[in-house]
Short mmCIF file of C-alpha atoms and ligand atoms in Angstrom, two decimals:
data_model
loop_
_atom_site.label_atom_id
_atom_site.label_comp_id
_atom_site.label_asym_id
_atom_site.label_seq_id
_atom_site.Cartn_x
_atom_site.Cartn_y
_atom_site.Cartn_z
CA VAL A 1 0.00 0.00 0.00
CA ARG A 2 0.99 3.58 -0.64
CA MET A 3 -0.02 6.48 1.58
CA VAL A 4 -2.01 8.04 -1.24
CA ASP A 5 -4.22 4.93 -1.33
CA VAL A 6 -4.80 5.12 2.42
CA ILE A 7 -5.82 8.78 2.10
CA GLU A 8 -8.17 7.95 -0.77
CA LYS A 9 -9.75 5.08 1.12
CA LYS A 10 -10.48 7.25 4.16
CA ARG A 11 -11.61 10.13 1.93
CA ASN A 12 -14.19 7.72 0.50
CA GLY A 13 -15.36 6.85 4.00
CA GLU A 14 -14.06 3.29 4.08
CA VAL A 15 -12.76 1.47 7.13
CA LEU A 16 -8.96 1.22 7.35
CA THR A 17 -7.04 -1.89 8.35
CA LYS A 18 -4.52 -2.08 11.17
CA ALA A 19 -1.68 -2.19 8.60
CA GLU A 20 -2.94 0.92 6.82
CA ILE A 21 -3.19 2.87 10.07
CA GLU A 22 0.28 1.73 11.09
CA LEU A 23 1.63 2.79 7.72
CA PHE A 24 0.45 6.34 8.45
CA VAL A 25 1.62 6.48 12.09
CA ASN A 26 5.02 4.88 11.53
CA GLY A 27 5.68 6.67 8.25
CA TYR A 28 4.77 10.07 9.64
CA THR A 29 6.80 9.54 12.80
CA ASP A 30 9.95 8.46 10.95
CA GLY A 31 9.61 11.25 8.39
CA THR A 32 9.01 9.12 5.29
CA ILE A 33 5.46 10.45 4.95
CA PRO A 34 5.47 14.21 4.34
CA ASP A 35 3.32 16.79 6.12
CA TYR A 36 1.09 17.30 3.08
CA GLN A 37 0.00 13.68 2.97
CA ALA A 38 -0.44 13.50 6.74
CA SER A 39 -2.51 16.71 6.61
CA ALA A 40 -4.76 15.32 3.90
CA PHE A 41 -5.16 12.11 5.87
CA LEU A 42 -6.07 13.93 9.09
CA MET A 43 -8.62 16.04 7.23
CA ALA A 44 -10.16 12.89 5.75
CA VAL A 45 -10.45 11.45 9.28
CA TYR A 46 -11.93 14.74 10.46
CA PHE A 47 -14.74 14.45 7.90
CA LYS A 48 -15.25 10.68 7.70
CA GLY A 49 -14.48 9.61 11.26
CA MET A 50 -13.17 6.26 12.45
CA ASN A 51 -14.91 3.28 14.00
CA ALA A 52 -13.95 1.90 17.43
CA GLU A 53 -11.59 -0.66 15.98
CA GLU A 54 -9.76 1.87 13.82
CA GLN A 55 -9.43 4.15 16.85
CA ALA A 56 -7.93 1.31 18.87
CA HIS A 57 -5.42 0.59 16.08
CA LEU A 58 -4.51 4.26 15.86
CA THR A 59 -4.08 4.47 19.63
CA LEU A 60 -1.87 1.39 19.85
CA ALA A 61 0.25 2.47 16.89
CA MET A 62 0.92 5.75 18.70
CA VAL A 63 1.65 3.89 21.96
CA GLU A 64 4.17 1.70 20.15
CA SER A 65 5.91 4.68 18.53
CA GLY A 66 7.80 5.33 21.77
CA GLU A 67 8.69 4.26 25.26
CA GLN A 68 6.11 2.46 27.40
CA ILE A 69 6.27 2.65 31.16
CA ASP A 70 6.34 -0.73 32.82
CA LEU A 71 4.61 -0.50 36.19
CA SER A 72 4.52 -4.24 36.76
CA ALA A 73 7.04 -3.89 39.60
CA ILE A 74 4.36 -2.03 41.55
CA GLU A 75 2.02 -4.31 43.42
CA GLY A 76 -1.71 -3.92 42.92
CA VAL A 77 -3.95 -2.50 40.23
CA LYS A 78 -2.53 0.78 38.98
CA VAL A 79 -5.41 3.17 38.36
CA ASP A 80 -4.85 6.39 36.47
CA LYS A 81 -7.17 9.36 36.24
CA HIS A 82 -7.35 11.85 33.43
CA SER A 83 -9.23 15.10 33.10
CA THR A 84 -9.80 16.61 29.69
CA GLY A 85 -8.89 19.96 31.21
CA GLY A 86 -10.70 22.75 32.91
CA VAL A 87 -10.46 25.91 34.97
CA GLY A 88 -9.57 25.57 38.65
CA ASP A 89 -9.58 21.79 38.35
CA THR A 90 -7.66 20.86 41.47
CA THR A 91 -8.92 17.27 41.59
CA THR A 92 -5.65 15.46 40.81
CA LEU A 93 -3.84 17.05 43.76
CA ILE A 94 -6.59 15.79 46.03
CA LEU A 95 -7.30 12.42 44.44
CA VAL A 96 -3.72 11.18 44.41
CA PRO A 97 -3.32 11.10 48.21
CA LEU A 98 -7.02 10.38 48.75
CA VAL A 99 -7.15 7.10 46.82
CA ALA A 100 -3.61 6.15 47.84
CA ALA A 101 -4.81 6.38 51.45
CA CYS A 102 -7.42 3.76 50.53
CA GLY A 103 -4.72 1.38 49.32
CA VAL A 104 -4.70 2.07 45.57
CA PRO A 105 -1.16 2.66 44.27
CA VAL A 106 -0.98 5.89 42.27
CA ALA A 107 1.86 6.28 39.78
CA LYS A 108 0.87 9.52 38.13
CA MET A 109 2.31 11.31 35.14
CA SER A 110 0.98 14.82 34.75
CA GLY A 111 1.30 17.77 32.44
CA ARG A 112 1.60 21.53 32.52
CA GLY A 113 -1.09 24.07 31.97
CA LEU A 114 -1.70 25.89 28.71
CA GLY A 115 -4.12 28.69 27.88
CA HIS A 116 -7.00 28.99 30.30
CA THR A 117 -6.55 25.48 31.70
CA GLY A 118 -4.15 24.66 34.52
CA GLY A 119 -1.71 21.77 34.92
CA THR A 120 -0.92 19.61 37.91
CA LEU A 121 2.86 19.92 37.57
CA ASP A 122 2.76 23.70 37.85
CA LYS A 123 0.55 23.46 40.93
CA LEU A 124 2.94 21.02 42.62
CA GLU A 125 5.87 23.29 41.83
CA ALA A 126 4.12 26.07 43.71
CA MET A 127 5.56 24.21 46.71
CA LYS A 128 9.17 25.36 47.03
CA GLY A 129 11.64 22.56 46.34
CA PHE A 130 9.11 20.11 44.91
CA HIS A 131 10.66 18.36 41.92
CA ILE A 132 8.81 16.38 39.28
CA GLU A 133 11.81 14.60 37.80
CA LEU A 134 12.33 11.07 39.10
CA THR A 135 14.08 8.23 37.30
CA LYS A 136 11.86 5.31 36.41
CA GLU A 137 13.46 3.32 39.24
CA GLN A 138 12.86 6.09 41.78
CA PHE A 139 9.28 6.46 40.53
CA VAL A 140 8.49 2.76 40.97
CA LYS A 141 10.27 2.59 44.33
CA GLN A 142 8.43 5.60 45.71
CA VAL A 143 5.04 4.16 44.71
CA ASN A 144 5.96 0.85 46.31
CA ASP A 145 7.14 2.57 49.51
CA LEU A 146 4.55 5.32 49.88
CA LYS A 147 1.74 4.39 47.44
CA LEU A 148 2.06 7.61 45.48
CA ALA A 149 4.29 9.65 43.17
CA VAL A 150 3.66 12.36 40.59
CA ILE A 151 6.12 13.06 37.79
CA GLY A 152 6.30 14.91 34.47
CA GLN A 153 5.68 13.06 31.24
CA SER A 154 8.80 11.47 29.82
CA GLY A 155 9.96 12.95 26.52
CA ASN A 156 9.96 9.57 24.81
CA LEU A 157 6.31 8.82 25.45
CA THR A 158 4.15 8.66 22.28
CA PRO A 159 6.36 10.65 19.89
CA ALA A 160 3.82 9.92 17.12
CA ASP A 161 1.14 11.74 19.08
CA GLN A 162 3.44 14.70 19.70
CA LYS A 163 4.14 15.04 15.99
CA ILE A 164 0.56 14.46 14.85
CA TYR A 165 -0.82 16.84 17.49
CA ALA A 166 1.49 19.62 16.33
CA LEU A 167 0.29 19.10 12.74
CA ARG A 168 -3.38 19.01 13.79
CA ASP A 169 -2.87 22.30 15.59
CA VAL A 170 -2.02 24.07 12.30
CA THR A 171 -4.38 22.19 9.98
CA ALA A 172 -7.69 22.76 11.79
CA THR A 173 -7.98 19.08 12.72
CA VAL A 174 -7.72 19.27 16.51
CA ASP A 175 -11.42 18.98 17.28
CA SER A 176 -12.05 15.56 15.83
CA ILE A 177 -13.35 13.05 18.36
CA PRO A 178 -11.41 9.99 17.05
CA LEU A 179 -8.20 12.06 16.96
CA ILE A 180 -8.67 13.55 20.44
CA ALA A 181 -9.70 10.20 21.94
CA SER A 182 -6.73 8.30 20.47
CA SER A 183 -4.33 11.09 21.43
CA ILE A 184 -5.38 11.13 25.08
CA MET A 185 -5.68 7.36 25.40
CA SER A 186 -2.28 6.70 23.78
CA LYS A 187 -0.61 8.72 26.54
CA LYS A 188 -2.53 7.01 29.34
CA ILE A 189 -1.78 3.55 27.96
CA ALA A 190 1.91 4.30 27.37
CA ALA A 191 2.10 5.55 30.96
CA GLY A 192 1.29 2.03 32.10
CA ALA A 193 -2.11 2.24 33.78
CA ASP A 194 -4.09 -0.99 34.28
CA ALA A 195 -7.34 0.93 34.68
CA ILE A 196 -8.33 4.44 33.72
CA VAL A 197 -10.94 6.83 35.12
CA LEU A 198 -11.73 9.70 32.76
CA ASP A 199 -13.20 13.02 33.82
CA VAL A 200 -14.63 14.47 30.63
CA LYS A 201 -15.43 18.13 31.12
CA SER A 202 -18.38 19.73 29.45
CA GLY A 203 -19.27 23.40 29.02
CA GLU A 204 -17.86 26.88 28.41
CA GLY A 205 -14.47 26.18 29.98
CA ALA A 206 -13.91 22.78 28.35
CA PHE A 207 -12.75 21.38 25.03
CA MET A 208 -16.24 20.04 24.49
CA LYS A 209 -18.85 22.76 24.89
CA THR A 210 -21.96 20.59 24.63
CA LEU A 211 -23.14 17.57 26.56
CA GLU A 212 -23.59 15.68 23.31
CA ASP A 213 -19.97 16.17 22.22
CA SER A 214 -18.62 15.38 25.70
CA LYS A 215 -20.58 12.18 25.75
CA ALA A 216 -19.33 11.17 22.30
CA LEU A 217 -15.72 11.82 23.37
CA ALA A 218 -16.21 9.87 26.59
CA GLN A 219 -17.73 6.92 24.72
CA ALA A 220 -14.88 6.93 22.19
CA MET A 221 -12.22 6.88 24.93
CA VAL A 222 -13.98 4.20 26.97
CA ALA A 223 -14.31 2.04 23.85
CA ILE A 224 -10.60 2.40 23.06
CA GLY A 225 -9.54 1.57 26.61
CA ASN A 226 -11.70 -1.51 26.84
CA GLU A 227 -10.72 -2.59 23.31
CA VAL A 228 -7.03 -2.62 24.29
CA GLY A 229 -7.61 -4.38 27.61
CA ARG A 230 -7.53 -1.50 30.10
CA ASN A 231 -10.58 -1.24 32.29
CA THR A 232 -11.86 2.24 31.48
CA MET A 233 -14.80 4.37 32.57
CA ALA A 234 -15.73 8.01 32.23
CA ILE A 235 -17.81 10.56 34.01
CA ILE A 236 -19.06 13.76 32.43
CA SER A 237 -18.64 16.74 34.73
CA ASP A 238 -19.69 20.35 34.45
CA MET A 239 -17.17 22.96 33.34
CA SER A 240 -19.56 25.78 32.54
CA GLN A 241 -18.30 27.51 35.70
CA PRO A 242 -14.86 27.00 37.31
CA LEU A 243 -14.51 24.06 39.69
CA GLY A 244 -14.10 24.96 43.35
CA ASN A 245 -13.21 28.52 44.31
CA ALA A 246 -9.49 28.85 43.62
CA ILE A 247 -7.86 29.36 40.23
CA GLY A 248 -4.09 29.66 40.21
CA ASN A 249 -1.26 27.42 41.31
CA ALA A 250 -0.47 28.12 44.98
CA LEU A 251 -4.12 29.07 45.55
CA GLU A 252 -5.21 25.66 44.26
CA VAL A 253 -2.67 23.88 46.46
CA THR A 254 -4.24 25.67 49.41
CA GLU A 255 -7.68 24.59 48.21
CA ALA A 256 -6.48 21.01 47.83
CA ILE A 257 -5.14 21.02 51.40
CA GLU A 258 -8.43 22.42 52.68
CA THR A 259 -10.34 19.73 50.80
CA LEU A 260 -8.11 17.02 52.25
CA GLN A 261 -8.87 18.55 55.66
CA GLY A 262 -12.58 18.16 54.91
CA LYS A 263 -13.11 21.90 54.53
CA GLY A 264 -13.06 22.20 50.75
CA PRO A 265 -15.66 23.65 48.40
CA GLU A 266 -18.72 21.47 48.00
CA ASP A 267 -18.46 20.91 44.23
CA LEU A 268 -14.76 20.05 44.29
CA THR A 269 -15.24 17.70 47.23
CA GLU A 270 -18.15 15.94 45.55
CA LEU A 271 -16.27 15.47 42.28
CA CYS A 272 -13.28 14.02 44.17
CA LEU A 273 -15.54 11.60 46.04
CA THR A 274 -17.22 10.52 42.78
CA LEU A 275 -14.00 10.02 40.81
CA GLY A 276 -12.24 8.59 43.84
CA SER A 277 -14.94 5.98 44.44
CA GLN A 278 -14.58 4.75 40.88
CA MET A 279 -10.80 4.57 41.28
CA VAL A 280 -11.00 2.66 44.56
CA VAL A 281 -13.42 0.14 43.03
CA LEU A 282 -11.33 -0.29 39.85
CA GLY A 283 -8.28 -0.64 42.09
CA GLY A 284 -9.96 -3.55 43.81
CA GLN A 285 -10.00 -1.98 47.28
CA ALA A 286 -13.80 -1.85 47.60
CA GLU A 287 -16.70 -3.95 46.37
CA SER A 288 -19.10 -1.11 45.70
CA LEU A 289 -19.09 2.62 45.06
CA GLU A 290 -20.90 3.16 48.38
CA GLU A 291 -18.22 1.29 50.30
CA ALA A 292 -15.50 3.20 48.44
CA ARG A 293 -17.10 6.56 49.23
CA LYS A 294 -17.24 5.64 52.91
CA MET A 295 -13.54 4.76 52.87
CA LEU A 296 -12.66 8.06 51.17
CA LYS A 297 -14.62 10.07 53.74
CA GLU A 298 -12.91 8.17 56.52
CA VAL A 299 -9.36 8.91 55.30
CA ILE A 300 -10.32 12.59 55.08
CA GLN A 301 -11.76 12.55 58.58
CA ASN A 302 -8.88 10.68 60.22
CA GLY A 303 -6.24 12.80 58.47
CA LYS A 304 -4.62 9.88 56.65
CA ALA A 305 -5.09 11.40 53.19
CA LEU A 306 -3.62 14.72 54.28
CA GLN A 307 -0.61 13.00 55.88
CA LEU A 308 -0.01 11.08 52.64
CA PHE A 309 -0.04 14.38 50.76
CA GLY A 310 2.65 15.47 53.22
CA ASP A 311 4.60 12.27 52.52
CA LEU A 312 4.42 12.97 48.78
CA ILE A 313 5.66 16.54 49.24
CA GLU A 314 8.51 15.42 51.49
CA ALA A 315 9.58 12.54 49.22
CA GLN A 316 9.82 14.88 46.25
CA GLY A 317 11.80 17.63 47.96
CA GLY A 318 9.15 20.01 49.26
CA ASP A 319 8.27 21.33 52.71
CA ARG A 320 5.59 19.11 54.22
CA THR A 321 4.61 21.62 56.88
CA VAL A 322 2.46 23.43 54.28
CA ILE A 323 -0.22 20.81 54.98
CA GLU A 324 -0.67 22.35 58.43
CA ASP A 325 0.15 25.89 57.41
CA PRO A 326 -0.70 26.73 53.78
CA SER A 327 0.27 30.36 54.45
CA ARG A 328 3.84 29.16 53.84
CA LEU A 329 3.01 28.88 50.15
CA PRO A 330 3.95 31.76 47.85
CA ARG A 331 1.54 34.65 48.30
CA ALA A 332 0.87 37.49 45.88
CA GLN A 333 1.60 41.06 46.92
CA TYR A 334 -1.93 42.43 46.33
CA GLN A 335 -5.39 41.09 47.17
CA ILE A 336 -7.86 43.13 45.16
CA PRO A 337 -11.62 42.53 45.42
CA VAL A 338 -13.91 42.61 42.41
CA VAL A 339 -17.34 43.79 43.50
CA ALA A 340 -20.80 43.33 42.05
CA SER A 341 -22.14 46.28 40.08
CA ARG A 342 -25.75 45.29 40.84
CA SER A 343 -27.79 43.05 43.12
CA GLY A 344 -29.28 39.76 41.95
CA TYR A 345 -28.51 36.13 41.37
CA VAL A 346 -25.37 34.84 39.72
CA THR A 347 -26.68 33.05 36.62
CA LYS A 348 -23.49 32.33 34.75
CA MET A 349 -19.72 32.36 35.41
CA GLU A 350 -18.10 31.66 32.09
CA ALA A 351 -15.22 29.39 32.97
CA ASP A 352 -13.06 30.03 29.91
CA ASP A 353 -13.09 33.81 30.36
CA ILE A 354 -12.46 33.54 34.09
CA GLY A 355 -9.56 31.23 33.26
CA ILE A 356 -8.21 33.85 30.88
CA ALA A 357 -8.54 36.51 33.60
CA ALA A 358 -6.35 34.32 35.84
CA MET A 359 -3.90 33.75 32.98
CA LEU A 360 -3.59 37.50 32.44
CA LEU A 361 -2.62 37.91 36.10
CA GLY A 362 0.24 35.50 35.33
CA ALA A 363 -1.26 32.23 36.59
CA GLY A 364 -1.22 30.56 33.18
CA ARG A 365 0.64 30.48 29.88
CA ALA A 366 -0.61 31.94 26.62
CA THR A 367 2.19 30.06 24.80
CA LYS A 368 4.24 27.05 25.89
CA GLU A 369 7.32 29.23 26.46
CA ASP A 370 5.65 31.71 28.86
CA LYS A 371 6.76 31.83 32.48
CA ILE A 372 4.06 31.69 35.11
CA ASP A 373 3.71 33.34 38.50
CA LEU A 374 2.86 30.57 40.97
CA ALA A 375 1.41 32.95 43.58
CA VAL A 376 -1.23 34.77 41.56
CA GLY A 377 -4.79 33.89 40.61
CA ILE A 378 -8.42 34.33 41.54
CA VAL A 379 -10.51 33.17 44.48
CA LEU A 380 -14.24 33.20 43.79
CA ASN A 381 -16.59 34.21 46.61
CA LYS A 382 -19.74 33.38 44.66
CA LYS A 383 -20.91 30.54 42.46
CA VAL A 384 -23.80 30.13 40.04
CA GLY A 385 -27.12 30.27 41.92
CA ASP A 386 -25.82 32.51 44.75
CA TYR A 387 -27.46 35.83 45.66
CA VAL A 388 -25.23 38.89 45.65
CA GLU A 389 -25.75 42.47 46.83
CA LYS A 390 -24.48 45.43 44.84
CA GLY A 391 -21.00 46.24 46.15
CA GLU A 392 -20.46 42.76 47.57
CA THR A 393 -17.24 40.92 46.70
CA LEU A 394 -17.61 38.46 43.81
CA ALA A 395 -13.98 37.42 43.75
CA ILE A 396 -10.54 38.38 44.98
CA LEU A 397 -7.70 38.86 42.54
CA HIS A 398 -4.32 37.79 43.90
CA ALA A 399 -1.88 39.84 41.87
CA ASN A 400 1.71 40.93 41.80
CA SER A 401 0.88 44.09 39.93
CA GLU A 402 -1.47 46.85 41.05
CA ASP A 403 -2.99 47.22 37.60
CA VAL A 404 -5.61 44.50 37.29
CA THR A 405 -7.97 46.37 34.96
CA GLN A 406 -8.09 43.72 32.26
CA SER A 407 -8.81 40.84 34.62
CA THR A 408 -11.38 42.88 36.56
CA GLU A 409 -13.22 43.76 33.35
CA LEU A 410 -13.22 40.15 32.20
CA LEU A 411 -14.76 39.04 35.49
CA LEU A 412 -17.41 41.75 35.49
CA GLN A 413 -18.29 40.92 31.90
CA HIS A 414 -18.45 37.16 32.34
CA ILE A 415 -20.00 36.82 35.77
CA HIS A 416 -23.65 37.40 34.92
CA ILE A 417 -26.02 38.76 37.56
CA GLU A 418 -29.76 38.76 36.88
CA ASP A 419 -33.05 39.11 38.74
CA ALA A 420 -34.25 35.53 38.48
CA LYS A 421 -32.58 32.74 40.43
CA ILE A 422 -31.42 29.76 38.41
CA THR A 423 -30.40 26.25 39.37
CA PRO A 424 -26.77 25.58 38.41
CA PRO A 425 -26.22 22.76 35.90
CA PRO A 426 -25.63 19.41 37.62
CA LEU A 427 -21.98 18.86 38.53
CA ILE A 428 -21.93 15.21 37.56
CA GLY A 429 -23.57 14.09 34.35
CA GLU A 430 -23.68 10.66 32.88
CA ILE A 431 -21.35 7.84 33.86
CA ILE A 432 -20.08 5.86 30.89
CA THR A 433 -18.66 2.39 31.20
N1 URA B 1 -5.51 16.64 24.60
C1 URA B 1 -4.72 15.74 24.01
O1 URA B 1 -3.83 15.21 24.65
N2 URA B 1 -4.91 15.43 22.74
C2 URA B 1 -5.87 15.99 21.99
O2 URA B 1 -5.99 15.67 20.83
C3 URA B 1 -6.69 16.95 22.60
C4 URA B 1 -6.49 17.24 23.91
CA1 CA B 2 -10.46 25.33 41.96
#
């Protein structure tokens, strides 16, 4: 077969074989297939789609293009969790120690934030001294000793995905469900997870703006995972407003600590209990979701989860005393309130724009090369459905510059206040297995 025949076949809407998909992935990765053919192929996939089997072939071909992490030296079922990205999504920081405290080993590879979405690695680095580089041997040993470790993604993982993703970015082929699903799943599978819990975000602040698209993406990823022998399930969760109250790196570490102390925001706590229960069941530590939830609440109450977070910080070079005293985290110079310009009910807090407001303060990167300020960000005082008086504080900007005009305007524009009270969209949507 020649690449041109593979392109033609997909252009005509036919189903590709494993060999044809491998021809594309291997040829594009090793440079024998040029950008113009790969672009045409990706556009054909964008328009004609791929069935579940094709998506599994594509995923595995990308997995096999690079290094695969072997976690078999870690005892137990290794359960990974992935979020498709949101604003103020602090769940990983909380879930890692939370499920580890219930006996599930967590060997986590995380990424950095880009645009209006945050990344777990940046948040962890808000703790002075915390390092995310461990050798594979150190990584495995730490999970065996402590039950948890979080590191950055190795450069050799799924090189095919890295190259294809860069091409998709400039050929208007990013938002294709088979391409997104295979891209995400290839990284999870290469990272060695036995079981995968997916948190697919839906709404203004997410990749997928509608429930219908989020559900289709979740179904595609679950199908791939199960097709390649990794127990996979997904939940759809709301990202029309930011999750929790804090947006920004050190601020989210503080929020994570508060949640592990049992004093976190209601929505963030509930999402962690929901995802965590699934992880504990997949990890074989509980028979039912109800039992798992009970265990999770117990390790919050008895402080075990918080202490494990301390163990993680200490093992990776940070100062564990922040778990008792989060004021030791970097703090911005100015705390500037944004106040309501009228009375009424909060009907909408557009997560993407609020994320951008935090990015403009320095909490996130507009481009990959940007430096971020770990101390800055936004703490929301109100959520959708709350009543607010004119002049009351909607949010506090934590800034290292006195001029916060742009961020203030974004918040005032995108936090809607109206006369009629509305019920916020449900936090947890469908569960897909
Ligand atoms: N995230 C990924 O890793 N890949 C995609 O294609 C989209 C989002
Ligand atoms: Ca948050």
